[in-house]
Each structure stands twice: as C-alpha cells, then as structure tokens.
PDB file of C-alpha atoms in Angstrom:
ATOM      1  CA  UNK Z   9     -25.154 -16.331   7.699  1.00  0.00           C
ATOM      2  CA  UNK Z  10     -23.387 -18.513  10.401  1.00  0.00           C
ATOM      3  CA  UNK Z  11     -23.027 -21.393   7.786  1.00  0.00           C
ATOM      4  CA  UNK Z  12     -21.870 -18.843   5.152  1.00  0.00           C
ATOM      5  CA  UNK Z  13     -19.286 -17.386   7.485  1.00  0.00           C
ATOM      6  CA  UNK Z  14     -18.015 -20.749   8.563  1.00  0.00           C
ATOM      7  CA  UNK Z  15     -17.778 -21.704   4.876  1.00  0.00           C
ATOM      8  CA  UNK Z  16     -15.863 -18.494   3.938  1.00  0.00           C
ATOM      9  CA  UNK Z  17     -13.488 -19.086   6.912  1.00  0.00           C
ATOM     10  CA  UNK Z  18     -12.855 -22.640   5.645  1.00  0.00           C
ATOM     11  CA  UNK Z  19     -12.268 -21.638   2.068  1.00  0.00           C
ATOM     12  CA  UNK Z  20      -9.936 -18.749   2.829  1.00  0.00           C
ATOM     13  CA  UNK Z  21      -8.341 -20.410   5.830  1.00  0.00           C
ATOM     14  CA  UNK Z  22      -4.815 -20.057   4.261  1.00  0.00           C
ATOM     15  CA  UNK Z  23      -5.179 -16.412   3.334  1.00  0.00           C
ATOM     16  CA  UNK Z  24      -6.462 -15.652   6.863  1.00  0.00           C
ATOM     17  CA  UNK Z  25      -3.439 -17.386   8.387  1.00  0.00           C
ATOM     18  CA  UNK Z  26      -0.964 -15.749   5.988  1.00  0.00           C
ATOM     19  CA  UNK Z  27      -2.218 -12.048   5.961  1.00  0.00           C
ATOM     20  CA  UNK Z  28      -2.677  -9.972   9.183  1.00  0.00           C
ATOM     21  CA  UNK Z  29      -5.166  -7.694   7.329  1.00  0.00           C
ATOM     22  CA  UNK Z  30      -7.623 -10.648   7.228  1.00  0.00           C
ATOM     23  CA  UNK Z  31      -7.033 -11.838  10.796  1.00  0.00           C
ATOM     24  CA  UNK Z  32      -9.152 -11.150  13.808  1.00  0.00           C
ATOM     25  CA  UNK Z  33     -12.060  -9.756  11.926  1.00  0.00           C
ATOM     26  CA  UNK Z  34     -15.715 -10.182  13.086  1.00  0.00           C
ATOM     27  CA  UNK Z  35     -18.079 -12.670  11.313  1.00  0.00           C
ATOM     28  CA  UNK Z  36     -19.730  -9.879   9.428  1.00  0.00           C
ATOM     29  CA  UNK Z  37     -16.428  -9.042   7.663  1.00  0.00           C
ATOM     30  CA  UNK Z  38     -15.890 -12.784   6.884  1.00  0.00           C
ATOM     31  CA  UNK Z  39     -19.249 -13.299   5.435  1.00  0.00           C
ATOM     32  CA  UNK Z  40     -19.223 -10.198   3.431  1.00  0.00           C
ATOM     33  CA  UNK Z  41     -15.738  -9.567   2.211  1.00  0.00           C
ATOM     34  CA  UNK Z  42     -13.862 -12.925   1.870  1.00  0.00           C
ATOM     35  CA  UNK Z  43     -16.053 -13.729  -1.197  1.00  0.00           C
ATOM     36  CA  UNK Z  44     -14.996 -10.506  -2.815  1.00  0.00           C
ATOM     37  CA  UNK Z  45     -11.348 -11.682  -2.904  1.00  0.00           C
ATOM     38  CA  UNK Z  46     -10.364 -12.598  -6.510  1.00  0.00           C
ATOM     39  CA  UNK Z  47      -7.447 -14.939  -7.352  1.00  0.00           C
ATOM     40  CA  UNK Z  48      -4.783 -14.172  -9.842  1.00  0.00           C
ATOM     41  CA  UNK Z  49      -1.596 -15.715 -11.136  1.00  0.00           C
ATOM     42  CA  UNK Z  50       1.450 -13.956 -12.640  1.00  0.00           C
ATOM     43  CA  UNK Z  51       4.323 -15.631 -14.369  1.00  0.00           C
ATOM     44  CA  UNK Z  52       7.926 -14.655 -13.636  1.00  0.00           C
ATOM     45  CA  UNK Z  53       8.519 -11.433 -15.469  1.00  0.00           C
ATOM     46  CA  UNK Z  54       4.935 -10.133 -15.707  1.00  0.00           C
ATOM     47  CA  UNK Z  55       4.191  -6.621 -14.903  1.00  0.00           C
ATOM     48  CA  UNK Z  56       1.795  -6.502 -11.922  1.00  0.00           C
ATOM     49  CA  UNK Z  57       1.567  -2.635 -11.543  1.00  0.00           C
ATOM     50  CA  UNK Z  58       2.914   0.230 -13.543  1.00  0.00           C
ATOM     51  CA  UNK Z  59       4.587   3.250 -12.041  1.00  0.00           C
ATOM     52  CA  UNK Z  60       2.499   6.263 -12.372  1.00  0.00           C
ATOM     53  CA  UNK Z  61      -0.779   4.584 -12.868  1.00  0.00           C
ATOM     54  CA  UNK Z  62      -3.717   4.710 -10.585  1.00  0.00           C
ATOM     55  CA  UNK Z  63      -3.850   1.402  -8.705  1.00  0.00           C
ATOM     56  CA  UNK Z  64      -7.007  -0.754  -9.512  1.00  0.00           C
ATOM     57  CA  UNK Z  65      -6.289  -3.463  -6.973  1.00  0.00           C
ATOM     58  CA  UNK Z  66      -4.815  -4.265  -3.579  1.00  0.00           C
ATOM     59  CA  UNK Z  67      -2.847  -7.648  -3.918  1.00  0.00           C
ATOM     60  CA  UNK Z  68      -2.285 -10.132  -1.099  1.00  0.00           C
ATOM     61  CA  UNK Z  69       0.734 -12.271  -1.965  1.00  0.00           C
ATOM     62  CA  UNK Z  70       0.068 -16.004  -1.306  1.00  0.00           C
ATOM     63  CA  UNK Z  71       3.136 -17.419  -2.980  1.00  0.00           C
ATOM     64  CA  UNK Z  72       6.143 -16.096  -4.985  1.00  0.00           C
ATOM     65  CA  UNK Z  73       8.364 -12.926  -5.048  1.00  0.00           C
ATOM     66  CA  UNK Z  74       7.510  -9.468  -6.582  1.00  0.00           C
ATOM     67  CA  UNK Z  75      10.255  -6.891  -7.226  1.00  0.00           C
ATOM     68  CA  UNK Z  76       9.835  -3.090  -7.067  1.00  0.00           C
ATOM     69  CA  UNK Z  77      12.257  -1.950  -9.737  1.00  0.00           C
ATOM     70  CA  UNK Z  78      12.498   1.623  -8.518  1.00  0.00           C
ATOM     71  CA  UNK Z  79      13.249   0.874  -4.857  1.00  0.00           C
ATOM     72  CA  UNK Z  80      14.815  -2.485  -5.482  1.00  0.00           C
ATOM     73  CA  UNK Z  81      12.516  -3.836  -2.743  1.00  0.00           C
ATOM     74  CA  UNK Z  82      11.250  -7.390  -2.783  1.00  0.00           C
ATOM     75  CA  UNK Z  83       7.818  -8.496  -1.470  1.00  0.00           C
ATOM     76  CA  UNK Z  84       7.003 -12.072  -0.575  1.00  0.00           C
ATOM     77  CA  UNK Z  85       4.115 -14.272   0.873  1.00  0.00           C
ATOM     78  CA  UNK Z  86       2.158 -12.493   3.440  1.00  0.00           C
ATOM     79  CA  UNK Z  87       2.795  -8.970   2.162  1.00  0.00           C
ATOM     80  CA  UNK Z  88       0.513  -6.639   0.389  1.00  0.00           C
ATOM     81  CA  UNK Z  89       0.902  -4.479  -2.712  1.00  0.00           C
ATOM     82  CA  UNK Z  90      -0.550  -1.147  -3.598  1.00  0.00           C
ATOM     83  CA  UNK Z  91      -2.369  -0.630  -0.343  1.00  0.00           C
ATOM     84  CA  UNK Z  92      -0.518   2.556   0.493  1.00  0.00           C
ATOM     85  CA  UNK Z  93      -1.307   3.940  -2.830  1.00  0.00           C
ATOM     86  CA  UNK Z  94      -4.951   2.962  -2.745  1.00  0.00           C
ATOM     87  CA  UNK Z  95      -5.293   4.519   0.800  1.00  0.00           C
ATOM     88  CA  UNK Z  96      -3.726   7.694  -0.060  1.00  0.00           C
ATOM     89  CA  UNK Z  97      -5.154   7.970  -3.700  1.00  0.00           C
ATOM     90  CA  UNK Z  98      -1.765   8.134  -5.032  1.00  0.00           C
ATOM     91  CA  UNK Z  99      -0.214   6.862  -8.262  1.00  0.00           C
ATOM     92  CA  UNK Z 100       1.754   3.602  -8.040  1.00  0.00           C
ATOM     93  CA  UNK Z 101       5.328   4.342  -6.822  1.00  0.00           C
ATOM     94  CA  UNK Z 102       7.283   1.872  -8.869  1.00  0.00           C
ATOM     95  CA  UNK Z 103       6.912  -0.842 -11.317  1.00  0.00           C
ATOM     96  CA  UNK Z 104       6.188  -4.190  -9.752  1.00  0.00           C
ATOM     97  CA  UNK Z 105       7.312  -7.297 -11.584  1.00  0.00           C
ATOM     98  CA  UNK Z 106       6.761 -10.937 -10.684  1.00  0.00           C
ATOM     99  CA  UNK Z 107      10.389 -12.232  -9.819  1.00  0.00           C
ATOM    100  CA  UNK Z 108       9.025 -15.724  -9.710  1.00  0.00           C
ATOM    101  CA  UNK Z 109       5.639 -17.123 -10.481  1.00  0.00           C
ATOM    102  CA  UNK Z 110       3.272 -15.288  -8.200  1.00  0.00           C
ATOM    103  CA  UNK Z 111      -0.104 -16.266  -6.700  1.00  0.00           C
ATOM    104  CA  UNK Z 112      -2.145 -13.451  -5.267  1.00  0.00           C
ATOM    105  CA  UNK Z 113      -5.648 -12.785  -3.908  1.00  0.00           C
ATOM    106  CA  UNK Z 114      -6.955  -9.232  -4.682  1.00  0.00           C
ATOM    107  CA  UNK Z 115      -9.540  -6.613  -3.752  1.00  0.00           C
ATOM    108  CA  UNK Z 116     -10.493  -3.906  -6.126  1.00  0.00           C
ATOM    109  CA  UNK Z 117      -9.590  -0.580  -4.763  1.00  0.00           C
ATOM    110  CA  UNK Z 118     -13.167   0.348  -4.151  1.00  0.00           C
ATOM    111  CA  UNK Z 119     -13.938  -2.813  -2.064  1.00  0.00           C
ATOM    112  CA  UNK Z 120     -10.579  -2.266  -0.094  1.00  0.00           C
ATOM    113  CA  UNK Z 121     -11.526   1.360   0.708  1.00  0.00           C
ATOM    114  CA  UNK Z 122     -15.018   0.206   1.800  1.00  0.00           C
ATOM    115  CA  UNK Z 123     -13.349  -2.186   4.171  1.00  0.00           C
ATOM    116  CA  UNK Z 124     -11.058   0.468   5.560  1.00  0.00           C
ATOM    117  CA  UNK Z 125     -14.190   2.758   6.075  1.00  0.00           C
ATOM    118  CA  UNK Z 126     -16.425   0.153   7.738  1.00  0.00           C
ATOM    119  CA  UNK Z 127     -13.874  -1.645   9.913  1.00  0.00           C
TER     120      UNK Z 127
END
C-alpha cells in the first residue's frame, strides 16, 4: 500500500496542491480515493450541470472558468462545483456553463458522500 499511496500522490500532485478538499488527508484516503477521480474536459459554452436536476458528480476545477447563469457567479481553478447540492441532497441551483475551456476532476456523488462519511 505504501507504494500505491506514493504513486497516487505523485500522479495527483497538482490536484492535491490546488484543491483544499484533497489536502492533508491520511494515506488511506490517498490510496483509496485518488484513483476514483475521473478527468473530464468541457469546451467553452458546454453545459456542465443543469438547474433543477439531481447532481451526479462533484467537480474540482483544474483549469478554466465556469459561469452560474442564475447567480452570475464565476468559478475558477481550485473551486468545486455541486458539492453543496450533493451534501444536502438538493437539486442543482443554477445552470453551470463552461465560460472557457474547462478541465475538471470529478467524483460521482456516491463516492463523494462516502468520503464525507468516512473522513
């Protein structure tokens, strides 16, 4: 497990440095949950999350800008999307569009809730 943990930390070093949620975790977290992160890219103008829908993922923005049309709020590198809705079992509060090309890492909502319950 030590080798697996060190490899996971190395492969996801940027994500750990950028996102507070991934920082200061124990080796059990890193060896178990970093490999659960999925990568996705959105092109400027793409819809990331639709208002009123059940969120399926929590997104960690690695690069780019996301715009919430309803609140006119912008999200950038280092911020998370849909975490409040997943944590409170609420529908998505506003359409989220990629303002620029956006790179994200994401957890499905079940994995994210499992992490919250265990850590």
